[in-house]
Short mmCIF file of C-alpha atoms in Angstrom, two decimals:
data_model
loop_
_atom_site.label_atom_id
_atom_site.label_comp_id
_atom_site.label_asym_id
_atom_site.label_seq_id
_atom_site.Cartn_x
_atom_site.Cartn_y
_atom_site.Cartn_z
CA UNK A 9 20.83 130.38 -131.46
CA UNK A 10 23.63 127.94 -130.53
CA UNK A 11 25.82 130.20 -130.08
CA UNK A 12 23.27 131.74 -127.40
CA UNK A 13 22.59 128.61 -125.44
CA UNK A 14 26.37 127.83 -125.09
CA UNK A 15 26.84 131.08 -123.79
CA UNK A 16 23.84 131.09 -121.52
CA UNK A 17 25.65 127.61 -120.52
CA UNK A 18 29.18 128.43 -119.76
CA UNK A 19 27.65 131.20 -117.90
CA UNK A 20 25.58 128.97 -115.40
CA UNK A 21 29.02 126.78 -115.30
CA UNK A 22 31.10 130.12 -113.98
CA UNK A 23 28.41 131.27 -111.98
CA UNK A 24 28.29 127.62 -110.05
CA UNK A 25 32.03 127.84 -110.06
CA UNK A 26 31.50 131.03 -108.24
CA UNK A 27 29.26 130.68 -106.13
CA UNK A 28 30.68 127.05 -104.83
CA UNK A 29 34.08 129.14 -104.05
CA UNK A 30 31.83 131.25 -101.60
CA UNK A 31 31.06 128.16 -99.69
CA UNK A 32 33.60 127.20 -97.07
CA UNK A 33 35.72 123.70 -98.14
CA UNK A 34 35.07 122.22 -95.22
CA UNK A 35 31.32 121.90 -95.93
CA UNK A 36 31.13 118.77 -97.63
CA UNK A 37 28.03 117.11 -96.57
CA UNK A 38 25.03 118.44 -98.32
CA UNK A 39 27.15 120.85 -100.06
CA UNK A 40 25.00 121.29 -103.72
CA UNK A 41 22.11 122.01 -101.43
CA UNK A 42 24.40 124.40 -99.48
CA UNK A 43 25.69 126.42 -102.52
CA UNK A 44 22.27 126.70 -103.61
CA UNK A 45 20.54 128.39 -100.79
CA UNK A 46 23.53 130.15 -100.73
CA UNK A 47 23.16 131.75 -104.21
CA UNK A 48 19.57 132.27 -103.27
CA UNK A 49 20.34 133.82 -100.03
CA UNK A 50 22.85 135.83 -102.48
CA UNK A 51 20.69 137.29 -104.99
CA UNK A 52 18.48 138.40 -101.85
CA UNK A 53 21.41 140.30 -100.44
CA UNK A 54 22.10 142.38 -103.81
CA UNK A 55 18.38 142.81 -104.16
CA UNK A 56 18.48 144.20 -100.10
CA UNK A 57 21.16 146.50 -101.00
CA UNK A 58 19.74 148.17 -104.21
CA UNK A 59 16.68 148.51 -102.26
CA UNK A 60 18.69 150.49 -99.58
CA UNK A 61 21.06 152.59 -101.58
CA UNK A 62 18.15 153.65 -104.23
CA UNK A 63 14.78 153.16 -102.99
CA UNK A 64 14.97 153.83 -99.19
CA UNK A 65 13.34 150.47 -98.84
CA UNK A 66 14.64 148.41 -95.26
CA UNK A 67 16.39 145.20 -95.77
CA UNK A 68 13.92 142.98 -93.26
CA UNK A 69 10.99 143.86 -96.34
CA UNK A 70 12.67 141.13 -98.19
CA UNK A 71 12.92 138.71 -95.48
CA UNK A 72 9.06 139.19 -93.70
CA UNK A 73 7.90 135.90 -95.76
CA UNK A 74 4.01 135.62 -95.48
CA UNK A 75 3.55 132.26 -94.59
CA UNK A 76 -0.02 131.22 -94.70
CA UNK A 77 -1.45 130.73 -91.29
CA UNK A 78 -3.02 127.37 -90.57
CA UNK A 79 -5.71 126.83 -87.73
CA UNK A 80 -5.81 123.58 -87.28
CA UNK A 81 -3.32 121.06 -87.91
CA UNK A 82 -2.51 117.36 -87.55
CA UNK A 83 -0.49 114.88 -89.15
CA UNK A 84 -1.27 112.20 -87.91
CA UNK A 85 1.61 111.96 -85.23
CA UNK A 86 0.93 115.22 -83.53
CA UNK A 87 -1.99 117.77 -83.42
CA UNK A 88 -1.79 121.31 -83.37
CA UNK A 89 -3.52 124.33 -82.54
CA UNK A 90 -3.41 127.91 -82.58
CA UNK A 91 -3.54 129.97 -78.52
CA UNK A 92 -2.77 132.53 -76.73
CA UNK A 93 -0.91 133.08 -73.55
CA UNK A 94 0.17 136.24 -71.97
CA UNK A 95 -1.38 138.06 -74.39
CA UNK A 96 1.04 136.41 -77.08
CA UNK A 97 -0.44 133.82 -79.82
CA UNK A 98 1.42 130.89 -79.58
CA UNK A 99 0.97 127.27 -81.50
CA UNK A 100 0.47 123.95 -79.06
CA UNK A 101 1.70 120.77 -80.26
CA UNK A 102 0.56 117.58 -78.61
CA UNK A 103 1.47 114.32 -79.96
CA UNK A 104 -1.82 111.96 -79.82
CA UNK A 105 0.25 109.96 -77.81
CA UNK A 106 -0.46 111.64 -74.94
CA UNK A 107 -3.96 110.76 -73.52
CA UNK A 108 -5.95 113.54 -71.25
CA UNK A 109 -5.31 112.22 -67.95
CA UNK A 110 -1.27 112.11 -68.55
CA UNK A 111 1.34 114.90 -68.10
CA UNK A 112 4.49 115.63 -70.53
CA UNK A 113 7.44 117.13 -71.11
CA UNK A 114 7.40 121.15 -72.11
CA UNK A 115 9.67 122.60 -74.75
CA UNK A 116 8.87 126.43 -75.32
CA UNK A 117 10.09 126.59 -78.88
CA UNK A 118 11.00 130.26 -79.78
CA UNK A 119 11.90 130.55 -83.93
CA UNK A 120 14.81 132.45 -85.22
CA UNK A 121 14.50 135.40 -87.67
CA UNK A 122 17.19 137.55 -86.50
CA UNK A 123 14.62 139.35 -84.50
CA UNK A 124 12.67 141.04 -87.18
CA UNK A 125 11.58 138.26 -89.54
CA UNK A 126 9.60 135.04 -90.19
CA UNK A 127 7.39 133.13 -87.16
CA UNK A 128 5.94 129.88 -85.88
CA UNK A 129 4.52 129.45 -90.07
CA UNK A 130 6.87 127.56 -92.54
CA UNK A 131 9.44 125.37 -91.73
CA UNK A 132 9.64 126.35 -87.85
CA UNK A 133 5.73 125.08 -87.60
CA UNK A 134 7.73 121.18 -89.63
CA UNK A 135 10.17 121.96 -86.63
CA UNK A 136 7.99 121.99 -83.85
CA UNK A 137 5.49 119.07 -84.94
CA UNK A 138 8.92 117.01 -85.31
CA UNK A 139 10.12 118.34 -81.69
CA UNK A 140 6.86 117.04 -80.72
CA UNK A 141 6.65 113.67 -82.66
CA UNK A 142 10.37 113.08 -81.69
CA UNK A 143 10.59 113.72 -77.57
CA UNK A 144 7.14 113.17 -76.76
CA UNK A 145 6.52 116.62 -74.98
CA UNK A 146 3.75 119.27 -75.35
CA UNK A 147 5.56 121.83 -77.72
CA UNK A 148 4.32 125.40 -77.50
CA UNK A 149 5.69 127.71 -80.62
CA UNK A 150 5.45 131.22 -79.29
CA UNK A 151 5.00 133.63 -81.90
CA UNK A 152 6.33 136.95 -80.67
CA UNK A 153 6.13 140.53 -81.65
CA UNK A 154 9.21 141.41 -83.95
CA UNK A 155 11.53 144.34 -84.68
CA UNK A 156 11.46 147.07 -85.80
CA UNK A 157 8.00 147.97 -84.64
CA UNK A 158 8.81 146.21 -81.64
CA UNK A 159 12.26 146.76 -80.57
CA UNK A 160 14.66 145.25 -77.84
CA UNK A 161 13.27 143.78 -75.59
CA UNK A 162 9.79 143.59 -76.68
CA UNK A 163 10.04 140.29 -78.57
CA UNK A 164 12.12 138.92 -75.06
CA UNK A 165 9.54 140.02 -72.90
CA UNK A 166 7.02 138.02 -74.96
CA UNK A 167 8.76 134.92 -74.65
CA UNK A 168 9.49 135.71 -70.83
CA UNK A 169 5.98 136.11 -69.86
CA UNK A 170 4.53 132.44 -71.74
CA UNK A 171 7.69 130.95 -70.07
CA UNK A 172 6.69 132.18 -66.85
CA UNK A 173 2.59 131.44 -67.30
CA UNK A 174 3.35 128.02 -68.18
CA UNK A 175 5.68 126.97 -66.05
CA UNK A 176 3.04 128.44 -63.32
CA UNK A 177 0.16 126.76 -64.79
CA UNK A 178 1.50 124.01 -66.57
CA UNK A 179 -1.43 121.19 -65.43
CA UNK A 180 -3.59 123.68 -67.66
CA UNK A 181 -1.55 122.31 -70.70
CA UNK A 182 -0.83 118.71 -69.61
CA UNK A 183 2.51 119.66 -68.73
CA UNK A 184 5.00 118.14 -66.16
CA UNK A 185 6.11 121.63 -64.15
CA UNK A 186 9.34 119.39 -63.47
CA UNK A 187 9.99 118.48 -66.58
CA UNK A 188 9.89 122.04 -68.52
CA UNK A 189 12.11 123.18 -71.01
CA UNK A 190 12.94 126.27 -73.12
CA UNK A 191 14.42 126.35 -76.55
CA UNK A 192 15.44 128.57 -79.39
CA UNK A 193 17.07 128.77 -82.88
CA UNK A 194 19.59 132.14 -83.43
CA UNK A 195 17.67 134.93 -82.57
CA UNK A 196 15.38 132.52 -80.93
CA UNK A 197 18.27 131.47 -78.74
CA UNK A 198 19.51 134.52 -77.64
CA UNK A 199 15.64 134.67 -75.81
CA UNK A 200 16.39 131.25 -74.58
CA UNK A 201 19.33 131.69 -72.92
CA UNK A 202 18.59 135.26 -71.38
CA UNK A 203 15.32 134.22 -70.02
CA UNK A 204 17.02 131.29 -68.55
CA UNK A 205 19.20 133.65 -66.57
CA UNK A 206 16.10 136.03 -65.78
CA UNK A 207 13.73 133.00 -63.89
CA UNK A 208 16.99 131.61 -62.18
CA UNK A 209 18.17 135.20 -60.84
CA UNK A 210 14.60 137.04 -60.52
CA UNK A 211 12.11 133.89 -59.80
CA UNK A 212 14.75 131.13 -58.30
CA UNK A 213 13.04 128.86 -61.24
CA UNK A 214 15.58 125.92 -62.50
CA UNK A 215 14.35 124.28 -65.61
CA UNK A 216 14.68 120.75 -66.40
CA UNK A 217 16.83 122.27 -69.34
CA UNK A 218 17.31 124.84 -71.96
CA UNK A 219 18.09 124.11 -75.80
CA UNK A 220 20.28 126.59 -77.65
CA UNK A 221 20.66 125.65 -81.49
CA UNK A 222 23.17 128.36 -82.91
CA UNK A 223 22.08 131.24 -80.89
CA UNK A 224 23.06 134.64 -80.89
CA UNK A 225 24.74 135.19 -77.58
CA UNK A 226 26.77 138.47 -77.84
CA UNK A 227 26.06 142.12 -79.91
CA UNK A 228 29.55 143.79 -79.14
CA UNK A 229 31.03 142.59 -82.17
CA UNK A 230 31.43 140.84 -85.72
CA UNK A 231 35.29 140.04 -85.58
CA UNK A 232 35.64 137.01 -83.82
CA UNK A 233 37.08 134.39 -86.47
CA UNK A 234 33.77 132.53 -87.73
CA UNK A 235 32.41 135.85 -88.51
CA UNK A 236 35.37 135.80 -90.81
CA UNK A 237 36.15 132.48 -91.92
CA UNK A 238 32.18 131.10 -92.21
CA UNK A 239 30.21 134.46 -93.52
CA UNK A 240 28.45 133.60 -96.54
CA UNK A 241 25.12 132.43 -97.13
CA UNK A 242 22.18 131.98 -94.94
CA UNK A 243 24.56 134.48 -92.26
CA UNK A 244 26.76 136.76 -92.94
CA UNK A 245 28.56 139.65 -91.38
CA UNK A 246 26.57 142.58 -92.52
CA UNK A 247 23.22 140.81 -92.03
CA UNK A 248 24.22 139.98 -88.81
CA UNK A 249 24.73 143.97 -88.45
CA UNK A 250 21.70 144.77 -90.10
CA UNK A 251 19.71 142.65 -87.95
CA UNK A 252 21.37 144.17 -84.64
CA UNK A 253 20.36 147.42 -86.44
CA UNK A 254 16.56 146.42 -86.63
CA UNK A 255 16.41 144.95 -83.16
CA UNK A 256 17.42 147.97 -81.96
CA UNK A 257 15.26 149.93 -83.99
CA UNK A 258 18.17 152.39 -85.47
CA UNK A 259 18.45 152.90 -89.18
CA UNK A 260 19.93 149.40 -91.42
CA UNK A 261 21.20 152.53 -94.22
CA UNK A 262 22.90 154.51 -91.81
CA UNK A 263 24.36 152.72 -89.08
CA UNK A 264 25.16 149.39 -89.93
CA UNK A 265 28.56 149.97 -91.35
CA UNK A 266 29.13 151.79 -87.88
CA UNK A 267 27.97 148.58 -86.07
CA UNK A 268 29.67 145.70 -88.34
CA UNK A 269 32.79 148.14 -88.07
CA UNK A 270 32.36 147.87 -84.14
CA UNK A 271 31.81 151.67 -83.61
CA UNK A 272 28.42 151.25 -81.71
CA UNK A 273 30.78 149.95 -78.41
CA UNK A 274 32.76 153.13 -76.85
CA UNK A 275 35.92 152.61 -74.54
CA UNK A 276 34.64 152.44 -70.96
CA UNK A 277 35.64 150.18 -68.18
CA UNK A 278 32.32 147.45 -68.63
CA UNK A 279 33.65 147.17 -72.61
CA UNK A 280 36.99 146.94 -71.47
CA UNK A 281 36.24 144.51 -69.13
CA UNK A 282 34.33 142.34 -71.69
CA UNK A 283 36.49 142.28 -74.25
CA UNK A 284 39.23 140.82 -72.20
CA UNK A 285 37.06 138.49 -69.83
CA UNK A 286 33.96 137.42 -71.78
CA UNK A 287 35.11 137.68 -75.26
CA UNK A 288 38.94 136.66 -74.17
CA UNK A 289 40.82 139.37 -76.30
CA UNK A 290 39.91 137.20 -79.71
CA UNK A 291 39.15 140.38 -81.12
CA UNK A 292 40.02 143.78 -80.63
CA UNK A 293 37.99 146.97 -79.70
CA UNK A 294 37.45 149.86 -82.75
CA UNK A 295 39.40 152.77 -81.96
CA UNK A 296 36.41 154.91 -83.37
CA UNK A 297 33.21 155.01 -81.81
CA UNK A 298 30.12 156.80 -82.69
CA UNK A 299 29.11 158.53 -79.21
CA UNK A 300 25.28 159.01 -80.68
CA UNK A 301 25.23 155.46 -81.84
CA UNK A 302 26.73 153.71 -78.85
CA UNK A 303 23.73 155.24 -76.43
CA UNK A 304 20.84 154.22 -78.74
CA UNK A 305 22.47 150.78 -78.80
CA UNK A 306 24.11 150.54 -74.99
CA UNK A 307 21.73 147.61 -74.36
CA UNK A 308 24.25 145.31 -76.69
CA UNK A 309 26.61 145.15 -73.68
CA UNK A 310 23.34 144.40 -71.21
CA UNK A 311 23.18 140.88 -70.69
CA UNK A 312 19.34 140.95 -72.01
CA UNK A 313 20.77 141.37 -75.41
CA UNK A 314 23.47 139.86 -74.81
CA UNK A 315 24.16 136.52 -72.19
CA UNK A 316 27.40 136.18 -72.99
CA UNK A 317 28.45 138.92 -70.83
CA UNK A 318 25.98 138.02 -67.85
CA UNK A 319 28.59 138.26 -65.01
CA UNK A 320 26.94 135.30 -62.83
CA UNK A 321 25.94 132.40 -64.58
CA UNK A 322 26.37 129.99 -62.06
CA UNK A 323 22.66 129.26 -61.62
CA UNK A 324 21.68 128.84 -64.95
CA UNK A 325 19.53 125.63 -65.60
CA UNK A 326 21.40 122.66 -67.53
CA UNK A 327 21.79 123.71 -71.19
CA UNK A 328 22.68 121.64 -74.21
CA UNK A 329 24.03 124.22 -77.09
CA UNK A 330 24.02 122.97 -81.08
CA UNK A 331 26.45 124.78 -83.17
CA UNK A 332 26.77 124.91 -86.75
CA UNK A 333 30.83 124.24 -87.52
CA UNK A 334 30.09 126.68 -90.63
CA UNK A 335 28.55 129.54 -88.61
CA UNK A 336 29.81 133.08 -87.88
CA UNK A 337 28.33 132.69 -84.70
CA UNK A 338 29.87 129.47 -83.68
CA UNK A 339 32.57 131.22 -82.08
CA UNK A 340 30.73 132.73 -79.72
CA UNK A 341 28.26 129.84 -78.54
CA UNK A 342 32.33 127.88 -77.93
CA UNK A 343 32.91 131.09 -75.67
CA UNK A 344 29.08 130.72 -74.39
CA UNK A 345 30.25 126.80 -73.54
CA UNK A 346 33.39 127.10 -72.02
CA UNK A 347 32.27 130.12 -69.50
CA UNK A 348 29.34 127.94 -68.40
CA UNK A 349 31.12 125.02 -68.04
CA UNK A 350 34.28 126.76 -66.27
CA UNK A 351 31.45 128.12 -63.55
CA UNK A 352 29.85 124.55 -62.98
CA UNK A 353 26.69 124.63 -64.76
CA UNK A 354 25.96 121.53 -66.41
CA UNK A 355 26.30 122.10 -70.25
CA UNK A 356 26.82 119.97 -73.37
CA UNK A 357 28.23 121.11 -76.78
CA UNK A 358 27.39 119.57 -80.12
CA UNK A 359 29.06 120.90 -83.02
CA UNK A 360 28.14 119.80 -86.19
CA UNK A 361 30.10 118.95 -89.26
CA UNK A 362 29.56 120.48 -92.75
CA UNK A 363 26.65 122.36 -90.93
CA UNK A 364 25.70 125.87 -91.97
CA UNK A 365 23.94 128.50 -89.94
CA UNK A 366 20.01 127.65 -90.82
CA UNK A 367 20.67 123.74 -90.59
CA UNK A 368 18.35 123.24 -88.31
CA UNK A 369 15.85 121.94 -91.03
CA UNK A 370 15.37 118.90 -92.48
CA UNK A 371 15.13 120.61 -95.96
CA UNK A 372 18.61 122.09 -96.23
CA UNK A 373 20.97 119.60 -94.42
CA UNK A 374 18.59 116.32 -93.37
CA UNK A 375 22.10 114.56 -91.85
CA UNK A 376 22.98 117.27 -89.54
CA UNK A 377 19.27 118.00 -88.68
CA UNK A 378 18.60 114.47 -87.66
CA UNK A 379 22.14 114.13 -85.84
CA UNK A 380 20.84 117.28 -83.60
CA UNK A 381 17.24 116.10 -83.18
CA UNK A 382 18.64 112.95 -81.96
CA UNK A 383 21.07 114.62 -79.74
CA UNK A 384 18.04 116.49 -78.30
CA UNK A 385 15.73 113.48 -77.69
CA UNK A 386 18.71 112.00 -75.66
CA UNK A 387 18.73 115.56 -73.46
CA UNK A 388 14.74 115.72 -72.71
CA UNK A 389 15.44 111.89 -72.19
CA UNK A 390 18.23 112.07 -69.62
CA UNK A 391 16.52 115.37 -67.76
CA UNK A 392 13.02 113.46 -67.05
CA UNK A 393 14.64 110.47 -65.84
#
């Protein structure tokens, strides 16, 4: 029996020792939490692949978390309840702060999920009553329809159309029209910063400011450095490709080694001209490319899916983008930064520290998650004075 338990201990020692090394060195902050939801996240990815390889069954399965759905809320700070606008259910947080007579500040909140998985339940409904509690604005959660049932750009159009009622009737929800913002976490990002481009270019509507915290901004490939250097986790290369699968409704099993092997971009003169421009020859084109592939997916180079390679950005609305330093997809929201900035739109970076993708919680890294609510209060602040 002793002989048992020290084995069953050494064993938890080595498998901490491994699972630590998987972490990147620079995370130091936070970092037992870190290696833990990394091991979980782990065990979730080899349970995802046996599910695939023997039993047919999709990835996102795992991931679709059933949070229970609560009607009314309130916690003393903030109240909440459950809507719908444009046809889409959405969660309104009002801080009792507010009395009836007053207007607010707006912050569309759209949750990450890699565009297949979770909603406004869970920790993203903790993140909007804090958004609320915190700034002092009317937050509306929007809880959109999500792939693969509802493929690009289904789950954008959502979000588009409660941006676009609210910001027409925002007295209806106590909400300063001037003082309206959008904001999004990955996936939830990506929808931020496209439908930021698609009021300014189709509706000549400027926003008092958009929030991007780690968003996805580009789909034509998985090689820029982070994807390397920071892929383990809560994000990692091939769930990044399986999700970019599922948004686009093709099959996880057998196309996502194609698409995290850059195969679902052909040579052409747009991909050409992205690579170099938008993506500044970081990383280089596949030589192979699945024709069949590439046409089901030829959205990823559209500037709905991706707004990295919008080709005017110039009248984008201010934007304040939150990066994760140990993020595969903090490479592109640097590119994201520096092409917005370089075209005069006024934009702020904050990169934090020790921070992995999925920070944005107070549960997994409370330092970083505070530093970044703080930096947003001071953004809402500056924009409604």
């Amino acid at each position: 029996m002793k002989r048992l338990l020290l084995l069953f201990g050494v064993s938890l020692i080595l498998l901490a020792l491994y699972m630590d090394r998987q972490v990147p060195e620079h995370v130091v902050l936070h970092r037992a939490r870190v290696v833990v939801i990394s091991s979980l996240m782990n065990v979730i990815h080899t349970l995802m692949y046996i599910g695939e390889t023997f039993f047919n069954y999709e990835y996102y399965h795992w991931l679709k978390f059933d949070f229970p759905i609560q009607p009314v809320m309130d916690n003393g700070d903030v109240k909440a309840r459950n809507d719908v606008i444009a046809d889409t259910p959405v969660r309104i947080y009002t801080p009792y702060s507010k009395t009836e007579s007053s207007i607010s500040p707006g912050i569309l909140f759209f949750h990450g999920g890699g565009f297949c998985c979770l909603s406004i339940e869970g920790f993203y409904h903790d993140i909007a009553m804090d958004l609320a509690n915190r700034t002092g604005s009317i937050v509306i959660s929007v809880d959109y329809r999500l792939a693969p049932e509802y493929p690009h750009p289904v789950g954008l159009n959502d979000c588009f159309a409660v941006t676009k009622y609210v910001y027409e009737h925002s007295n209806q929800y106590g909400i300063d029209q001037n003082r309206l913002y959008i904001s999004g976490e990955s996936s939830g990002g990506n929808f931020a910063a496209v439908i930021n481009d698609m009021l300014a270019e189709k509706h000549s509507i400027n926003l008092a400011g958009v929030i991007l915290v780690y968003p996805t901004l580009q789909m034509a490939t998985f090689d820029l450095p982070s994807c390397h250097t920071e892929s383990f986790g809560p994000l990692t290369r091939t769930l990044m490709a399986k999700f970019l699968t599922t948004y686009f409704n093709v099959s996880s099993t057998k196309y996502h080694q194609a698409v995290l092997e850059g195969r679902h971009v052909c040579r052409s003169d747009r991909s050409i001209e992205i690579f170099s421009k938008y993506l500044k020859d970081k990383v280089s084109m596949s030589e192979e490319c699945d024709v069949e592939l590439s046409q089901k997916m030829a959205a990823v180079l559209d500037k709905t899916a991706s707004p990295l390679f919008n080709d005017d950005v110039s009248g984008l609305s201010r934007t304040l983008i939150l990066l994760a330093k140990a993020d595969v997809l903090r490479d592109e929201g640097i590119l994201y930064y520096e092409r917005l900035k370089e075209k005069g739109v006024d934009v702020q970076l904050k990169i934090y520290d020790s921070a992995p993708h999925g920070f944005f919680s107070d549960g997994l890294c409370p330092t970083q998650y505070n530093m970044a609510m703080d930096d947003i209060v001071v953004f809402v602040n500056q924009s409604s004075s």
